[in-house]
Short mmCIF file of C-alpha atoms in Angstrom, two decimals:
data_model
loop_
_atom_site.label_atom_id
_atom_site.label_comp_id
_atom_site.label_asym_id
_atom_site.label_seq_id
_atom_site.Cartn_x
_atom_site.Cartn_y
_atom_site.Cartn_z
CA UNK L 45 9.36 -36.83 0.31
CA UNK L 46 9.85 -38.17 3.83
CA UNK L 47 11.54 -34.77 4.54
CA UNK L 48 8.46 -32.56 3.28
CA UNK L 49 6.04 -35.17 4.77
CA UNK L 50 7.72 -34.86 8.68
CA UNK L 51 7.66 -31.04 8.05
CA UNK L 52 4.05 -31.50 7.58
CA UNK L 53 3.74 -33.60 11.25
CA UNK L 54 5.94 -30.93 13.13
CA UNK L 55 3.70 -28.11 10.90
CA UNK L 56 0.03 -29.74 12.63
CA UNK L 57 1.69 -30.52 15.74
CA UNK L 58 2.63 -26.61 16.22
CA UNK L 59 -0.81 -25.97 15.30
CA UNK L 60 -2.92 -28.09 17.27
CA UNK L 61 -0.56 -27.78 20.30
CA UNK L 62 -0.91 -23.69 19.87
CA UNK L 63 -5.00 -24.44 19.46
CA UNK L 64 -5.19 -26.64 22.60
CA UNK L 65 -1.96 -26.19 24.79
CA UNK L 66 -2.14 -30.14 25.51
CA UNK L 67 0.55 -32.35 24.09
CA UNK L 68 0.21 -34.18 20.62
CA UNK L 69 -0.26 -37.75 20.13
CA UNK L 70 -0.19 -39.48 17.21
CA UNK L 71 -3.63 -40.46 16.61
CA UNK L 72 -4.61 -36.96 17.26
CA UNK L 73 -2.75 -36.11 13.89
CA UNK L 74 -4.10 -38.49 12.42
CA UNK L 75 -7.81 -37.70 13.00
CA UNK L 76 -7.43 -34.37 12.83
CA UNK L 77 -4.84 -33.78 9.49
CA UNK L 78 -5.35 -35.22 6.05
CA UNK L 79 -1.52 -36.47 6.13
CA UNK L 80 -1.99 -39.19 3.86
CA UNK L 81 -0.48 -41.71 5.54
CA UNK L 82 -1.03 -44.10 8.75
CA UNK L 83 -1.00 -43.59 12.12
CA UNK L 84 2.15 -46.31 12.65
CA UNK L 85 4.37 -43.86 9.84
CA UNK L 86 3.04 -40.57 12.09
CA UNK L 87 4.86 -41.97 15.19
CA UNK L 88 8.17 -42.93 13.16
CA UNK L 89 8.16 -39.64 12.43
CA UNK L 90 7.51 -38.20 15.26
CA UNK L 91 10.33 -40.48 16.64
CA UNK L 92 12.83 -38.56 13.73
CA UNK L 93 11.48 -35.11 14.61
CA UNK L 94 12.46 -35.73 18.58
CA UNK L 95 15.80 -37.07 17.87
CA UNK L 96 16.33 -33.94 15.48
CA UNK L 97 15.53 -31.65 18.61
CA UNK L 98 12.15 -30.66 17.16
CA UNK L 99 9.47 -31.66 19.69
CA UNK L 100 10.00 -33.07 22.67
CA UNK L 101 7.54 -34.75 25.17
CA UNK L 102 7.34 -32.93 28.54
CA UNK L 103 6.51 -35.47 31.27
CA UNK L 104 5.69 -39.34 30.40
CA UNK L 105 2.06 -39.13 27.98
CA UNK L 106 2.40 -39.89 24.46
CA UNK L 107 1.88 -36.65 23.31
CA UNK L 108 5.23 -34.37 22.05
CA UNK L 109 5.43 -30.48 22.17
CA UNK L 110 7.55 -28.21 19.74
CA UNK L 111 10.57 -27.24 21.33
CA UNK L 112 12.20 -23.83 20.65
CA UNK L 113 14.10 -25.25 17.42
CA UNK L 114 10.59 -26.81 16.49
CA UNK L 115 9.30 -23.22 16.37
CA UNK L 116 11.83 -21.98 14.56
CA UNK L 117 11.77 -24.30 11.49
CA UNK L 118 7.88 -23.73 11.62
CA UNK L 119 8.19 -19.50 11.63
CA UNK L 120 11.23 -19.96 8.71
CA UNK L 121 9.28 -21.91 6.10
CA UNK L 122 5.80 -20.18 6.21
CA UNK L 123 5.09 -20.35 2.79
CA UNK L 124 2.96 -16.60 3.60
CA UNK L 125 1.56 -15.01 6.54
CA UNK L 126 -2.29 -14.83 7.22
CA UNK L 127 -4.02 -12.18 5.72
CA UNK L 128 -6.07 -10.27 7.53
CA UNK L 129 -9.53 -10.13 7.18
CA UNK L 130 -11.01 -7.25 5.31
CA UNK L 131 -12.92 -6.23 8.46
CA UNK L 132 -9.81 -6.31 11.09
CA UNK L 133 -7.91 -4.11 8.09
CA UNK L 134 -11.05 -1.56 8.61
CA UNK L 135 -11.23 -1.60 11.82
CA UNK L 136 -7.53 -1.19 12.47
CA UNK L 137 -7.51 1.71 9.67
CA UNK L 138 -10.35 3.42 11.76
CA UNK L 139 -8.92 3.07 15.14
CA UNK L 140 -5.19 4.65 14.48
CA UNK L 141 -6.85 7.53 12.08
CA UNK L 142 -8.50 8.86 15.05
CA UNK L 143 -5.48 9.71 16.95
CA UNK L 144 -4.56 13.66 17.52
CA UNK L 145 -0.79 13.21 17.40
CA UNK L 146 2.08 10.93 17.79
CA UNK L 147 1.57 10.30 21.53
CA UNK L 148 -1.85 9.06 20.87
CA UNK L 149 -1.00 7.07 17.53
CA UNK L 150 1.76 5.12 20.24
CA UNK L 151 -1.05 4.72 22.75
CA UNK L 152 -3.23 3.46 20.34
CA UNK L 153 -1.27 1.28 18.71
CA UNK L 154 0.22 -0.77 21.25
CA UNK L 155 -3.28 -0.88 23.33
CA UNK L 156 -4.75 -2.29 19.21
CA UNK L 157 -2.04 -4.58 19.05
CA UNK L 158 -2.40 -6.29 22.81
CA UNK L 159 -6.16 -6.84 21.50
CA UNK L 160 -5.57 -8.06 18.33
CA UNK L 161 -2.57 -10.61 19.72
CA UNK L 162 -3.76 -11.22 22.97
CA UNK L 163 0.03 -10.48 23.91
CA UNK L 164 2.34 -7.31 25.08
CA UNK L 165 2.85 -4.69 22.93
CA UNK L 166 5.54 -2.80 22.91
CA UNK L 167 6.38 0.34 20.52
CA UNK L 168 9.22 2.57 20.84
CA UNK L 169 9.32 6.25 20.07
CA UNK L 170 10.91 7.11 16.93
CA UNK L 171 14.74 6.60 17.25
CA UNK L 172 17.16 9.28 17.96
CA UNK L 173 19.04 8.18 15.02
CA UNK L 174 16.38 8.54 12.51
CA UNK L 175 14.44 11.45 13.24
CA UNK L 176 14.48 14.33 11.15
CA UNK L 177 13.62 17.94 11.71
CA UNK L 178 10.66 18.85 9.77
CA UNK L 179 10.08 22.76 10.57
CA UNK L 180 10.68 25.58 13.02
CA UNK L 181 7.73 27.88 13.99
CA UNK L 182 8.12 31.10 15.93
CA UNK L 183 5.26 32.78 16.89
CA UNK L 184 4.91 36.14 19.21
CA UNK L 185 2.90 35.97 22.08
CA UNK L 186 3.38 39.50 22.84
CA UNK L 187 6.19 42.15 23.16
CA UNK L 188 8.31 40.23 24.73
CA UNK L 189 6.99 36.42 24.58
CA UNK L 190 7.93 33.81 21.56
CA UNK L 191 6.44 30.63 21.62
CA UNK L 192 9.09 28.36 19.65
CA UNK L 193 7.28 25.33 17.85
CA UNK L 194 9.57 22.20 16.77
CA UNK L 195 8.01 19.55 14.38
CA UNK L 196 9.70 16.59 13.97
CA UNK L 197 9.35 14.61 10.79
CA UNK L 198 7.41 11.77 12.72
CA UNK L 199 4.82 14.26 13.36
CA UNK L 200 5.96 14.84 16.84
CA UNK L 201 5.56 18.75 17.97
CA UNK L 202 7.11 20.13 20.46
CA UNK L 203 6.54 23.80 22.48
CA UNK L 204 8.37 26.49 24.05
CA UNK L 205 7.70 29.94 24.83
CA UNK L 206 11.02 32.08 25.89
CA UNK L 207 11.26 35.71 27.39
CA UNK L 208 12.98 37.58 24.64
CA UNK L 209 14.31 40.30 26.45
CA UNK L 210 14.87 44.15 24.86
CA UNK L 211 13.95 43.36 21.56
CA UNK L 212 10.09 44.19 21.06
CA UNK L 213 8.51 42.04 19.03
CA UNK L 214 5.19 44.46 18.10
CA UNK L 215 7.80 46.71 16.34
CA UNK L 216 8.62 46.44 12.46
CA UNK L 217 11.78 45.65 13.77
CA UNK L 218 10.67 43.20 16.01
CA UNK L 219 9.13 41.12 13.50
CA UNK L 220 12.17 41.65 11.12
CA UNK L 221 14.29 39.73 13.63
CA UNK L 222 12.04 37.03 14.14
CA UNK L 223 11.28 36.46 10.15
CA UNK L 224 15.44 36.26 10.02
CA UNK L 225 15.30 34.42 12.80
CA UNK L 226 12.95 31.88 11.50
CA UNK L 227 15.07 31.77 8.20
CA UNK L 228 17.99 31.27 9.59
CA UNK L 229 17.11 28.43 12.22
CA UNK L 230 15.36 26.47 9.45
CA UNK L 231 18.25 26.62 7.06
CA UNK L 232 20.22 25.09 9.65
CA UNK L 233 17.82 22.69 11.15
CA UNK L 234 15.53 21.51 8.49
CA UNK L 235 15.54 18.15 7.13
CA UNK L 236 18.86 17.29 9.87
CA UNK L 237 19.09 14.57 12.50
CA UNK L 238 18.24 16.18 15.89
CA UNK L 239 21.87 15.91 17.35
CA UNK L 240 23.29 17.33 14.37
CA UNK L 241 20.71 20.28 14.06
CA UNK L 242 21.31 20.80 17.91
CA UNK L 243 25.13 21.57 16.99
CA UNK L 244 24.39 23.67 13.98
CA UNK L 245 21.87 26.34 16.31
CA UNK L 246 24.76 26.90 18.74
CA UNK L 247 26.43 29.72 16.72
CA UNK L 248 23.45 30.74 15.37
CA UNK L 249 23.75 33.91 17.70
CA UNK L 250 27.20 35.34 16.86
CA UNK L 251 25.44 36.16 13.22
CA UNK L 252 22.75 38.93 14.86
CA UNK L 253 23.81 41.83 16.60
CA UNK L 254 24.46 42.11 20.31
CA UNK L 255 21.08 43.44 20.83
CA UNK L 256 19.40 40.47 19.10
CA UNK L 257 21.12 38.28 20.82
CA UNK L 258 19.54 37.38 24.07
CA UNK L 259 16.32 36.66 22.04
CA UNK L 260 17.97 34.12 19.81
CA UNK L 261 19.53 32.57 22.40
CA UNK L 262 16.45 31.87 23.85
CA UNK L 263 14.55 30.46 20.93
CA UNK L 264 17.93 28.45 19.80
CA UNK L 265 18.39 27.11 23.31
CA UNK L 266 14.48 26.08 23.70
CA UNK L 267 15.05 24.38 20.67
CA UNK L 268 18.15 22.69 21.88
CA UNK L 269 15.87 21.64 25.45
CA UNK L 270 13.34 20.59 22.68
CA UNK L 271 15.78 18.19 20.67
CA UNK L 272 17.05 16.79 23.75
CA UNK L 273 13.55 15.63 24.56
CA UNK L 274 12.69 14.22 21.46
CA UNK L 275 15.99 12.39 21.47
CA UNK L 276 15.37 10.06 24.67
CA UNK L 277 14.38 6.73 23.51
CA UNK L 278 11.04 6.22 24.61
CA UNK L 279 9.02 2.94 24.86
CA UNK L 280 5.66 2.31 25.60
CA UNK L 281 3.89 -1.18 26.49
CA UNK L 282 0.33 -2.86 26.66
CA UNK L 283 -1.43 -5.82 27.89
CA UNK L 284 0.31 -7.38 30.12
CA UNK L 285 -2.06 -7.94 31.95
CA UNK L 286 -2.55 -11.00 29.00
CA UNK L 287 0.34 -13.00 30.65
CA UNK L 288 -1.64 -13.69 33.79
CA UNK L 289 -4.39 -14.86 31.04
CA UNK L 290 -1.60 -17.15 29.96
CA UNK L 291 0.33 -18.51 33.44
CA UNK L 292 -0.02 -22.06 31.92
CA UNK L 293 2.70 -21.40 29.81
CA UNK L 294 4.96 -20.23 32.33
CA UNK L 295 4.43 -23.49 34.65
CA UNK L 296 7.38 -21.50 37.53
CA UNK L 297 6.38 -18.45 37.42
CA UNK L 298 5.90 -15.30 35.23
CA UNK L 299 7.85 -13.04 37.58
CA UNK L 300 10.74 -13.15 35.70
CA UNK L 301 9.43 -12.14 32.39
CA UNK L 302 6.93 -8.80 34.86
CA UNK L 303 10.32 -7.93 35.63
CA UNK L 304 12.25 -8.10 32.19
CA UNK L 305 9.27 -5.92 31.05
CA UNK L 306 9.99 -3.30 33.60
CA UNK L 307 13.51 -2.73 32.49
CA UNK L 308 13.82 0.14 29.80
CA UNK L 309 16.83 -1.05 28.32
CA UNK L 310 15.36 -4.78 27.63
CA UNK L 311 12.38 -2.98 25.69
CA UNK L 312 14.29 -1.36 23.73
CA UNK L 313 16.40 -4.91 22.88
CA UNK L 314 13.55 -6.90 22.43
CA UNK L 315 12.84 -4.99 19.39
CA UNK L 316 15.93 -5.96 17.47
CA UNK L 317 18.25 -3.80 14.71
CA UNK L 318 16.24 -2.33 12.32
CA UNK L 319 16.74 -3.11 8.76
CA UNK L 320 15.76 -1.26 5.50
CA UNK L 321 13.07 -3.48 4.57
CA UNK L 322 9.45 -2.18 5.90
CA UNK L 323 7.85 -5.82 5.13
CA UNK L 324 10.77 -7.84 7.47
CA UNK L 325 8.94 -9.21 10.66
CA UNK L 326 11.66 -10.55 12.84
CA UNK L 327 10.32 -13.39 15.33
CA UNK L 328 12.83 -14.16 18.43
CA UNK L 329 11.93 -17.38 19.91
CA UNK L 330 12.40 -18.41 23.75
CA UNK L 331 16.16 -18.87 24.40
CA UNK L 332 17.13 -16.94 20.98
CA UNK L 333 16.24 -13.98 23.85
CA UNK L 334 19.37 -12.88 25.55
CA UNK L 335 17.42 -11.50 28.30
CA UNK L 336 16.99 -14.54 31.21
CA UNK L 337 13.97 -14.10 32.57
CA UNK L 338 12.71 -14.15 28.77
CA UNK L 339 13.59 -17.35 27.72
CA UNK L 340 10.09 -18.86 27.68
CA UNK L 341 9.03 -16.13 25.43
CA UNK L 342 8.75 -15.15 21.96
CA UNK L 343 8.75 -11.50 20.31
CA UNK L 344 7.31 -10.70 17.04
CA UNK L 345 8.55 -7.36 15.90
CA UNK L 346 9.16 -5.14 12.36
CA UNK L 347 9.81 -1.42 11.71
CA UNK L 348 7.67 0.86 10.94
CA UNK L 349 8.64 4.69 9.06
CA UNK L 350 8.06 7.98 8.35
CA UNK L 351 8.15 8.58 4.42
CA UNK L 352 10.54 6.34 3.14
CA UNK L 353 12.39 5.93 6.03
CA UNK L 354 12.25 3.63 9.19
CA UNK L 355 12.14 5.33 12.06
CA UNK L 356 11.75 2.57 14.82
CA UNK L 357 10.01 -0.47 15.94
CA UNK L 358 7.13 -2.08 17.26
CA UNK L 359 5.84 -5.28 18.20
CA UNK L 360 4.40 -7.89 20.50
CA UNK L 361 5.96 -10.85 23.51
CA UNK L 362 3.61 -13.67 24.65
CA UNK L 363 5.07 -17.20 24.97
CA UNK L 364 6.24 -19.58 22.73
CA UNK L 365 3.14 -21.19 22.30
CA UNK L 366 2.22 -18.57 20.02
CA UNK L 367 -0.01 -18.18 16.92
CA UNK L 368 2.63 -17.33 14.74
CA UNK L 369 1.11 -16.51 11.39
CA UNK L 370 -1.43 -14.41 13.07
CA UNK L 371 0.68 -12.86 15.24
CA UNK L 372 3.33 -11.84 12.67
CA UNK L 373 0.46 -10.99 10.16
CA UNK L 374 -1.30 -8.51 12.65
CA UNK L 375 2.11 -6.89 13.47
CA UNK L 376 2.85 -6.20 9.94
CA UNK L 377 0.02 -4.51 9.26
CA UNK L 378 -0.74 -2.57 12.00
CA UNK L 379 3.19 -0.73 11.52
CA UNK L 380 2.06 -0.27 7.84
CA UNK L 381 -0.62 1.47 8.96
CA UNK L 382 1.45 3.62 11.24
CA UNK L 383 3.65 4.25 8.97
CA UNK L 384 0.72 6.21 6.36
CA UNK L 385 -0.06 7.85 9.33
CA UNK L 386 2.84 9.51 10.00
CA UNK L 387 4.20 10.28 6.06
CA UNK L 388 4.96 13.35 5.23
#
């Protein structure tokens, strides 16, 4: 019982110290919660929750803060997350259905998700590893013009148009080569990770004769320019202009963490291994960060997919004095709602 009832303390401190970034005293609690017991049995408490590392009072008041490990046993046994209101649901749902194609559905989403947390977003771009091809489109422009159209299975669509040398494509024979052509680059391509579909196109050429060739080397090595595009991992932030908001919690400085945000590489960490699971939100929590100048941070962050399979990750930084529940709540569902949006 004691056990359950100084999880209950270290629970309302986190809260109320998250509500009014000023330290927790025990007669605080005790007006404040319905902990059932007296102010004197608060303290000893509190007294058992800073010897266990929990909270941890930053200059000589009464009052305690959580600590990092405080956090941490406060994110592991939420009982659920916070549901979100059916008007945020709606208003999420209506924001990312307006978007024209994947570039705009990341812009949206991580400028929705700085609003809704008050905190960075950060999304990357679907990983090389799990994108798919969907389709290959060639359409003439022309004679001697073939606009080559790659659609990745994240709805990303990508465009080249090529020269295509002596072969006319106005002809009947013209249009033969690029219906084979079309054939034959899908058979290889479709439904393949981009690096291996890249590998399959590059004796695609050898199987038409000589004076196809220069034509399908063109459309197979647009394609291969195209793939090599879509596989740079790509991340895309928002709101940090909410950390100034927040300079409190970073009492040095918040350089540190302006420049940890410009580094490519530490995006892409900060949003963790992906797992199978859609509904795992993964919460990071100050010096659980490898990154230095992140220590005094937290990141909330969960897949999202394409069909039934994850394709990457997205999610949100702000300090430790975060609003956990909310936070983790908002992230979930906004990458559920990416993920309808870009299903097959």
């Amino acid at each position: 019982m004691s056990e359950e009832r100084r999880l209950a303390v270290l629970r309302a401190i986190v809260q109320d110290y998250v509500a009014t970034s000023e330290p927790v005293a025990s007669k605080a609690l005790v007006e404040r919660h319905h902990l059932g017991v007296s102010a004197a049995t608060v303290r000893n408490d509190m007294a058992v929750l800073e010897e266990e590392g929990l909270i941890h009072a930053p200059h000589t008041s009464a009052g305690r803060v959580p600590t990092d490990a405080g956090y941490r046993l406060f994110v592991d046994r939420l009982s659920a997350l916070k549901p979100m209101s059916p008007a945020e649901r709606t208003a999420i749902s209506r924001f990312l259905e307006g978007a024209v194609d994947l570039d705009d559905v990341v812009d949206r989403t991580v400028r929705l998700l700085s609003s809704l947390t008050r905190s960075v977003a950060v999304m990357q771009y679907p990983s090389l590893t799990r994108s798919t091809v969907r389709h290959v489109e060639l359409v003439p422009l022309g004679p001697s013009r073939l606009l080559v159209v790659l659609i990745v299975n994240t709805g990303r669509v990508e465009q080249r148009t090529v020269e295509t040398g002596d072969v006319d494509l106005t002809t009947a024979d013209g249009e033969a080569v690029v219906a084979r052509l079309r054939t034959e680059i899908n058979a290889e391509a479709s439904g393949r990770p981009l690096t291996e579909a890249a590998a399959r196109l590059t004796a695609l050429p050898e199987r038409f004769e000589v004076a196809q060739r220069d034509l399908v080397r063109a459309a197979t090595g647009a394609l291969d320019d195209a793939l090599a595009e879509e596989r740079e991992e790509r991340v895309v932030l928002a709101g940090t202009s909410n950390l100034a908001r927040l300079r409190t919690d970073f009492p040095q400085t918040i350089g540190p963490v302006l420049e940890a945000l410009e580094e490519h590489v530490v995006l892409l960490r900060l949003l963790g291994t992906l797992g199978e699971d859609h509904d795992t939100v993964a919460v990071r929590i100050g010096h659980e960060n490898q990154h230095q100048g992140l220590t005094g941070t937290s990141v909330v962050s969960t897949g999202y997919a394409a069909g039934s399979e994850l394709v990457a990750g997205l999610g949100v930084l702000g300090p430790t004095r975060m609003d956990y529940p909310t936070t983790m709540a908002a992230v979930r569902a906004v990458a559920r709602y990416v993920s309808q949006l870009l299903a097959p």
